[in-house]
Amino acid sequence: MHNRQSSTKLAPRSKEGWRAYWYRVMYYHDARDEKLFDLVLIGFILLSVLITVLDSVQAVHARAHGVFYILEWFFTIAFTMEYLLRLSVVRNPWSYARSFFGIIDLSSFLPAYLELLFLGSGHLTVIRTLRVLRIFRILKLMEYTSASNQMLDALSRSKNKIFVFVLSVLTLTTIFGSIMYLVEGPKNGFTSIPRGIYWAIVTMATVGFGDITPKTPLGQIITSGIIIVGYGIIAVPTGIYSAELVNSYREQRRIEKHRQAKEEQATQCPRCGLVGHTADARYCRRCGQALPGINAATSSPDSSDSADRAPV
């Protein structure tokens, strides 16, 4: 456990007992019981999302609403217990509750309990919204893919550059939307500057929806320029994010190499100084000296100093 990296930066509350066991099972993903826990939880997430999707189909809802209701509360109670257990095994529960995955875990079961507060017929729209919010349980899957950590790290590193880019796009769309409002006017659908900004955003990001189109020659010339600018702008955030993703991958590789170097240093032979032993090595492959931490665990209390050497 000490040679592996946890999926969270939060320290465990206890290093022994049931809290230490569940911390390892829930936040590590290598051992057999850890992988089994991840698979069961992933299955629960996928099934609960599938139930929410099917329950929105009226024909299926009419036939299997009772079954869906029971299964939904089964998954809700399971996700609630998982969330409380995660809070109980970390040293600082409030830090986990405020983290990204902590908020996702909370949102996976909280809408079901909020539904109980809106039982009147006048709150049907709110209940429907709360049911749809359960779809966000799919975000919990991100915690069980190592690639998602690199993607989130790259997004965090590039947030300032992306913010500047978004601010530039908003500036351009505001300018072009205002110009089109003056050029086309209300008679061609540009009834206000916000309406023109909406048209500029849709045109710059895609090729337009066709609900608002310029009619004048000058407006069509401006539209052609906006579309060309839009094609050039779309490539900018992709390049920024890709560069940060590569940097995040390199950083992960550097950390992994550093960890491997520390493991090799931990198995350095105290006699001849040889490193690079395998993880299950008990004796130095050059001189036969017992490796650090191995002799104390394998030798009997009355063993002599000669037992520190492997038999020749």
CSV table of C-alpha atoms in Angstrom, one decimal:
chain,number,residue,atom,x,y,z
A,1,MET,CA,0.0,0.0,0.0
A,2,HIS,CA,2.8,2.4,0.8
A,3,ASN,CA,4.4,1.9,-2.7
A,4,ARG,CA,1.2,2.7,-4.5
A,5,GLN,CA,-0.5,6.0,-5.2
A,6,SER,CA,-3.9,6.7,-3.8
A,7,SER,CA,-6.6,8.3,-6.0
A,8,THR,CA,-7.0,11.1,-3.4
A,9,LYS,CA,-4.5,13.4,-1.7
A,10,LEU,CA,-6.4,13.1,1.6
A,11,ALA,CA,-4.7,11.2,4.3
A,12,PRO,CA,-6.4,8.2,6.0
A,13,ARG,CA,-7.9,8.8,9.4
A,14,SER,CA,-6.4,5.6,10.8
A,15,LYS,CA,-3.6,3.2,9.7
A,16,GLU,CA,-5.2,0.2,11.2
A,17,GLY,CA,-8.6,-1.3,11.8
A,18,TRP,CA,-11.7,-1.1,9.6
A,19,ARG,CA,-11.1,2.5,8.6
A,20,ALA,CA,-7.6,1.6,7.2
A,21,TYR,CA,-9.1,-1.3,5.3
A,22,TRP,CA,-11.9,0.6,3.7
A,23,TYR,CA,-9.6,3.5,2.9
A,24,ARG,CA,-7.4,1.1,0.9
A,25,VAL,CA,-10.4,-0.6,-0.8
A,26,MET,CA,-12.1,2.7,-1.7
A,27,TYR,CA,-9.1,4.9,-2.7
A,28,TYR,CA,-6.7,2.3,-4.2
A,29,HIS,CA,-7.4,0.3,-7.3
A,30,ASP,CA,-4.7,-2.4,-7.7
A,31,ALA,CA,-5.5,-5.3,-5.3
A,32,ARG,CA,-8.2,-7.9,-6.0
A,33,ASP,CA,-10.7,-6.6,-3.4
A,34,GLU,CA,-10.0,-3.0,-4.5
A,35,LYS,CA,-10.8,-3.9,-8.2
A,36,LEU,CA,-13.9,-5.8,-7.1
A,37,PHE,CA,-15.2,-2.8,-5.2
A,38,ASP,CA,-14.6,-0.6,-8.3
A,39,LEU,CA,-16.4,-3.0,-10.6
A,40,VAL,CA,-19.4,-3.3,-8.3
A,41,LEU,CA,-19.7,0.5,-7.9
A,42,ILE,CA,-19.3,1.0,-11.7
A,43,GLY,CA,-22.1,-1.5,-12.3
A,44,PHE,CA,-24.3,0.4,-9.8
A,45,ILE,CA,-23.6,3.7,-11.5
A,46,LEU,CA,-24.4,2.3,-15.0
A,47,LEU,CA,-27.6,0.5,-13.9
A,48,SER,CA,-28.9,3.6,-12.0
A,49,VAL,CA,-28.3,5.8,-15.0
A,50,LEU,CA,-30.0,3.3,-17.3
A,51,ILE,CA,-33.0,3.2,-15.0
A,52,THR,CA,-33.2,7.0,-15.0
A,53,VAL,CA,-33.1,7.0,-18.8
A,54,LEU,CA,-35.7,4.2,-19.3
A,55,ASP,CA,-38.0,5.8,-16.7
A,56,SER,CA,-38.3,8.9,-18.9
A,57,VAL,CA,-39.9,6.7,-21.6
A,58,GLN,CA,-43.6,6.8,-21.0
A,59,ALA,CA,-44.4,3.3,-22.3
A,60,VAL,CA,-41.6,1.8,-20.1
A,61,HIS,CA,-42.5,4.0,-17.2
A,62,ALA,CA,-46.2,2.7,-17.2
A,63,ARG,CA,-45.1,-0.9,-17.1
A,64,ALA,CA,-42.1,-0.9,-14.8
A,65,HIS,CA,-42.5,2.1,-12.6
A,66,GLY,CA,-42.7,0.1,-9.4
A,67,VAL,CA,-39.6,-1.9,-10.2
A,68,PHE,CA,-37.7,1.2,-11.1
A,69,TYR,CA,-38.8,2.9,-7.9
A,70,ILE,CA,-37.5,0.1,-5.8
A,71,LEU,CA,-34.2,-0.2,-7.7
A,72,GLU,CA,-33.7,3.6,-7.6
A,73,TRP,CA,-34.0,3.7,-3.8
A,74,PHE,CA,-31.7,0.6,-3.5
A,75,PHE,CA,-29.0,2.5,-5.5
A,76,THR,CA,-29.7,5.7,-3.6
A,77,ILE,CA,-29.1,4.0,-0.2
A,78,ALA,CA,-26.0,2.3,-1.6
A,79,PHE,CA,-24.5,5.6,-2.8
A,80,THR,CA,-25.4,7.2,0.5
A,81,MET,CA,-23.6,4.5,2.5
A,82,GLU,CA,-20.6,4.8,0.1
A,83,TYR,CA,-20.5,8.6,0.6
A,84,LEU,CA,-20.7,8.4,4.4
A,85,LEU,CA,-18.0,5.7,4.4
A,86,ARG,CA,-15.7,7.8,2.3
A,87,LEU,CA,-16.1,10.7,4.8
A,88,SER,CA,-15.5,8.4,7.8
A,89,VAL,CA,-12.1,7.0,6.6
A,90,VAL,CA,-10.3,10.2,5.7
A,91,ARG,CA,-8.6,12.5,8.2
A,92,ASN,CA,-10.4,15.7,6.9
A,93,PRO,CA,-13.9,14.8,5.8
A,94,TRP,CA,-14.8,18.4,5.0
A,95,SER,CA,-12.0,18.6,2.4
A,96,TYR,CA,-13.3,15.6,0.7
A,97,ALA,CA,-16.9,17.0,0.8
A,98,ARG,CA,-15.7,20.1,-1.0
A,99,SER,CA,-13.6,18.3,-3.6
A,100,PHE,CA,-14.8,17.6,-7.1
A,101,PHE,CA,-15.5,13.9,-6.6
A,102,GLY,CA,-17.1,14.7,-3.2
A,103,ILE,CA,-19.6,17.0,-4.8
A,104,ILE,CA,-20.3,14.4,-7.5
A,105,ASP,CA,-20.8,11.7,-4.9
A,106,LEU,CA,-23.2,14.0,-3.0
A,107,SER,CA,-25.2,14.8,-6.1
A,108,SER,CA,-25.6,11.1,-7.0
A,109,PHE,CA,-28.1,10.5,-4.2
A,110,LEU,CA,-29.2,14.0,-2.9
A,111,PRO,CA,-31.9,14.5,-5.6
A,112,ALA,CA,-33.7,11.4,-4.5
A,113,TYR,CA,-34.0,12.8,-0.9
A,114,LEU,CA,-35.0,16.2,-2.2
A,115,GLU,CA,-37.9,14.6,-4.1
A,116,LEU,CA,-39.4,13.7,-0.8
A,117,LEU,CA,-39.7,17.4,0.0
A,118,PHE,CA,-41.7,18.1,-3.2
A,119,LEU,CA,-44.7,15.8,-3.0
A,120,GLY,CA,-47.4,18.2,-4.1
A,121,SER,CA,-48.8,18.3,-7.6
A,122,GLY,CA,-47.6,21.8,-8.1
A,123,HIS,CA,-44.0,20.7,-7.9
A,124,LEU,CA,-44.0,18.1,-10.7
A,125,THR,CA,-41.6,20.2,-12.7
A,126,VAL,CA,-39.1,20.3,-9.9
A,127,ILE,CA,-39.4,16.5,-9.3
A,128,ARG,CA,-38.7,15.9,-13.0
A,129,THR,CA,-35.6,18.1,-12.8
A,130,LEU,CA,-34.3,16.3,-9.8
A,131,ARG,CA,-34.8,12.9,-11.6
A,132,VAL,CA,-32.8,14.2,-14.5
A,133,LEU,CA,-30.0,15.4,-12.2
A,134,ARG,CA,-29.4,11.7,-11.3
A,135,ILE,CA,-27.8,11.4,-14.8
A,136,PHE,CA,-24.8,13.1,-13.4
A,137,ARG,CA,-23.9,9.9,-11.5
A,138,ILE,CA,-22.1,9.0,-14.7
A,139,LEU,CA,-19.4,11.5,-13.6
A,140,LYS,CA,-18.5,9.2,-10.8
A,141,LEU,CA,-16.9,6.9,-13.4
A,142,MET,CA,-14.2,9.5,-13.8
A,143,GLU,CA,-12.7,8.6,-10.5
A,144,TYR,CA,-12.0,5.0,-11.7
A,145,THR,CA,-10.1,5.9,-14.8
A,146,SER,CA,-6.5,7.0,-14.5
A,147,ALA,CA,-6.7,9.0,-17.7
A,148,SER,CA,-9.4,11.3,-16.2
A,149,ASN,CA,-6.9,12.5,-13.5
A,150,GLN,CA,-4.5,13.6,-16.3
A,151,MET,CA,-7.3,15.3,-18.2
A,152,LEU,CA,-8.5,17.2,-15.1
A,153,ASP,CA,-5.0,18.2,-14.3
A,154,ALA,CA,-4.4,19.5,-17.8
A,155,LEU,CA,-7.7,21.4,-17.7
A,156,SER,CA,-6.7,23.0,-14.4
A,157,ARG,CA,-3.3,24.1,-15.7
A,158,SER,CA,-4.8,25.6,-18.9
A,159,LYS,CA,-7.7,27.3,-17.2
A,160,ASN,CA,-6.1,30.8,-17.3
A,161,LYS,CA,-5.3,30.6,-21.0
A,162,ILE,CA,-8.8,29.2,-21.8
A,163,PHE,CA,-10.3,32.0,-19.8
A,164,VAL,CA,-8.5,34.6,-21.8
A,165,PHE,CA,-9.6,32.8,-25.0
A,166,VAL,CA,-13.2,32.7,-23.9
A,167,LEU,CA,-13.1,36.4,-23.0
A,168,SER,CA,-11.7,37.2,-26.4
A,169,VAL,CA,-14.5,35.2,-28.1
A,170,LEU,CA,-17.1,37.0,-26.1
A,171,THR,CA,-15.6,40.4,-27.0
A,172,LEU,CA,-15.6,39.5,-30.8
A,173,THR,CA,-19.2,38.2,-30.7
A,174,THR,CA,-20.3,41.3,-28.8
A,175,ILE,CA,-18.7,43.5,-31.5
A,176,PHE,CA,-20.0,41.5,-34.4
A,177,GLY,CA,-23.5,41.2,-32.9
A,178,SER,CA,-23.7,44.9,-32.4
A,179,ILE,CA,-22.5,45.6,-36.0
A,180,MET,CA,-25.1,43.1,-37.5
A,181,TYR,CA,-27.8,44.8,-35.4
A,182,LEU,CA,-27.0,48.1,-37.1
A,183,VAL,CA,-26.5,46.6,-40.6
A,184,GLU,CA,-29.5,44.3,-40.7
A,185,GLY,CA,-31.9,45.8,-38.3
A,186,PRO,CA,-35.2,44.4,-36.8
A,187,LYS,CA,-36.7,43.8,-40.2
A,188,ASN,CA,-34.3,41.0,-40.9
A,189,GLY,CA,-34.6,39.3,-37.5
A,190,PHE,CA,-31.9,41.3,-35.6
A,191,THR,CA,-34.3,42.8,-33.1
A,192,SER,CA,-31.8,43.6,-30.4
A,193,ILE,CA,-28.1,43.5,-29.7
A,194,PRO,CA,-28.4,40.4,-27.5
A,195,ARG,CA,-30.2,38.8,-30.5
A,196,GLY,CA,-27.2,39.8,-32.7
A,197,ILE,CA,-24.8,38.4,-30.1
A,198,TYR,CA,-26.6,35.1,-30.1
A,199,TRP,CA,-26.4,35.0,-33.9
A,200,ALA,CA,-22.6,35.8,-33.8
A,201,ILE,CA,-21.9,33.0,-31.3
A,202,VAL,CA,-23.8,30.4,-33.3
A,203,THR,CA,-22.2,31.5,-36.5
A,204,MET,CA,-18.7,31.7,-35.1
A,205,ALA,CA,-18.9,28.3,-33.3
A,206,THR,CA,-20.7,26.4,-36.1
A,207,VAL,CA,-22.3,27.5,-39.4
A,208,GLY,CA,-25.4,28.9,-38.0
A,209,PHE,CA,-28.9,27.4,-37.2
A,210,GLY,CA,-30.6,29.3,-40.0
A,211,ASP,CA,-33.2,30.9,-37.7
A,212,ILE,CA,-31.5,34.3,-38.3
A,213,THR,CA,-29.8,35.0,-41.6
A,214,PRO,CA,-28.4,38.2,-43.0
A,215,LYS,CA,-30.3,39.6,-46.0
A,216,THR,CA,-28.2,42.6,-47.1
A,217,PRO,CA,-25.0,42.2,-49.1
A,218,LEU,CA,-22.9,43.9,-46.4
A,219,GLY,CA,-24.3,41.6,-43.8
A,220,GLN,CA,-23.5,38.6,-45.9
A,221,ILE,CA,-19.9,39.8,-46.3
A,222,ILE,CA,-19.5,40.3,-42.6
A,223,THR,CA,-21.0,36.8,-42.0
A,224,SER,CA,-18.4,35.2,-44.3
A,225,GLY,CA,-15.7,36.9,-42.3
A,226,ILE,CA,-17.1,35.7,-39.0
A,227,ILE,CA,-17.3,32.1,-40.3
A,228,ILE,CA,-13.6,32.2,-41.4
A,229,VAL,CA,-12.5,33.7,-38.1
A,230,GLY,CA,-14.5,31.0,-36.3
A,231,TYR,CA,-12.7,28.2,-38.0
A,232,GLY,CA,-9.4,29.7,-37.0
A,233,ILE,CA,-10.5,30.3,-33.4
A,234,ILE,CA,-11.8,26.8,-32.8
A,235,ALA,CA,-8.2,25.4,-33.1
A,236,VAL,CA,-6.9,27.6,-30.4
A,237,PRO,CA,-8.3,25.9,-27.2
A,238,THR,CA,-7.6,22.5,-28.7
A,239,GLY,CA,-3.9,23.3,-29.0
A,240,ILE,CA,-3.8,24.8,-25.5
A,241,TYR,CA,-5.4,21.8,-23.9
A,242,SER,CA,-3.4,19.3,-25.9
A,243,ALA,CA,-0.1,21.0,-24.9
A,244,GLU,CA,-1.1,20.9,-21.2
A,245,LEU,CA,-2.2,17.3,-21.5
A,246,VAL,CA,1.2,16.3,-22.9
A,247,ASN,CA,2.9,18.2,-20.0
A,248,SER,CA,0.6,16.5,-17.5
A,249,TYR,CA,1.6,13.1,-19.0
A,250,ARG,CA,5.3,13.9,-18.8
A,251,GLU,CA,4.9,15.0,-15.2
A,252,GLN,CA,3.1,11.7,-14.4
A,253,ARG,CA,5.9,9.8,-16.0
A,254,ARG,CA,8.5,11.8,-14.0
A,255,ILE,CA,6.7,11.0,-10.8
A,256,GLU,CA,6.5,7.3,-11.7
A,257,LYS,CA,10.2,7.2,-12.5
A,258,HIS,CA,11.0,8.9,-9.2
A,259,ARG,CA,8.9,6.4,-7.3
A,260,GLN,CA,10.6,3.5,-9.0
A,261,ALA,CA,14.0,5.0,-8.2
A,262,LYS,CA,13.0,5.3,-4.5
A,263,GLU,CA,11.8,1.6,-4.5
A,264,GLU,CA,15.2,0.6,-6.0
A,265,GLN,CA,17.0,2.6,-3.4
A,266,ALA,CA,14.9,0.9,-0.6
A,267,THR,CA,16.1,-2.5,-1.8
A,268,GLN,CA,19.8,-1.5,-2.1
A,269,CYS,CA,22.1,-4.1,-0.7
A,270,PRO,CA,23.7,-2.9,2.5
A,271,ARG,CA,26.9,-4.9,1.8
A,272,CYS,CA,27.8,-4.3,-1.9
A,273,GLY,CA,25.4,-1.5,-2.7
A,274,LEU,CA,23.7,-3.2,-5.6
A,275,VAL,CA,20.2,-1.8,-6.6
A,276,GLY,CA,17.5,-2.9,-9.0
A,277,HIS,CA,16.3,-6.0,-7.2
A,278,THR,CA,12.9,-7.3,-8.0
A,279,ALA,CA,10.0,-6.6,-5.7
A,280,ASP,CA,9.9,-10.2,-4.3
A,281,ALA,CA,13.7,-10.5,-3.9
A,282,ARG,CA,14.9,-11.5,-0.4
A,283,TYR,CA,18.6,-11.7,-1.0
A,284,CYS,CA,21.1,-9.7,-3.0
A,285,ARG,CA,21.8,-11.5,-6.3
A,286,ARG,CA,25.4,-10.5,-6.2
A,287,CYS,CA,26.7,-11.3,-2.7
A,288,GLY,CA,23.7,-13.1,-1.1
A,289,GLN,CA,23.2,-10.5,1.7
A,290,ALA,CA,19.6,-10.3,3.1
A,291,LEU,CA,17.9,-7.1,1.8
A,292,PRO,CA,16.7,-4.4,4.2
A,293,GLY,CA,13.5,-5.3,6.0
A,294,ILE,CA,13.5,-8.9,4.8
A,295,ASN,CA,15.7,-10.6,7.4
A,296,ALA,CA,13.7,-9.3,10.4
A,297,ALA,CA,10.4,-10.5,8.9
A,298,THR,CA,11.6,-14.0,7.8
A,299,SER,CA,14.2,-15.0,10.4
A,300,SER,CA,13.3,-16.6,13.7
A,301,PRO,CA,14.2,-14.8,17.0
A,302,ASP,CA,17.0,-17.2,17.8
A,303,SER,CA,18.6,-17.1,14.3
A,304,SER,CA,22.3,-16.3,14.2
A,305,ASP,CA,24.0,-13.7,12.2
A,306,SER,CA,25.0,-16.4,9.7
A,307,ALA,CA,21.3,-16.6,8.7
A,308,ASP,CA,21.7,-13.2,7.1
A,309,ARG,CA,23.4,-14.9,4.2
A,310,ALA,CA,21.7,-17.0,1.6
A,311,PRO,CA,23.0,-20.5,1.3
A,312,VAL,CA,25.7,-20.8,-1.3
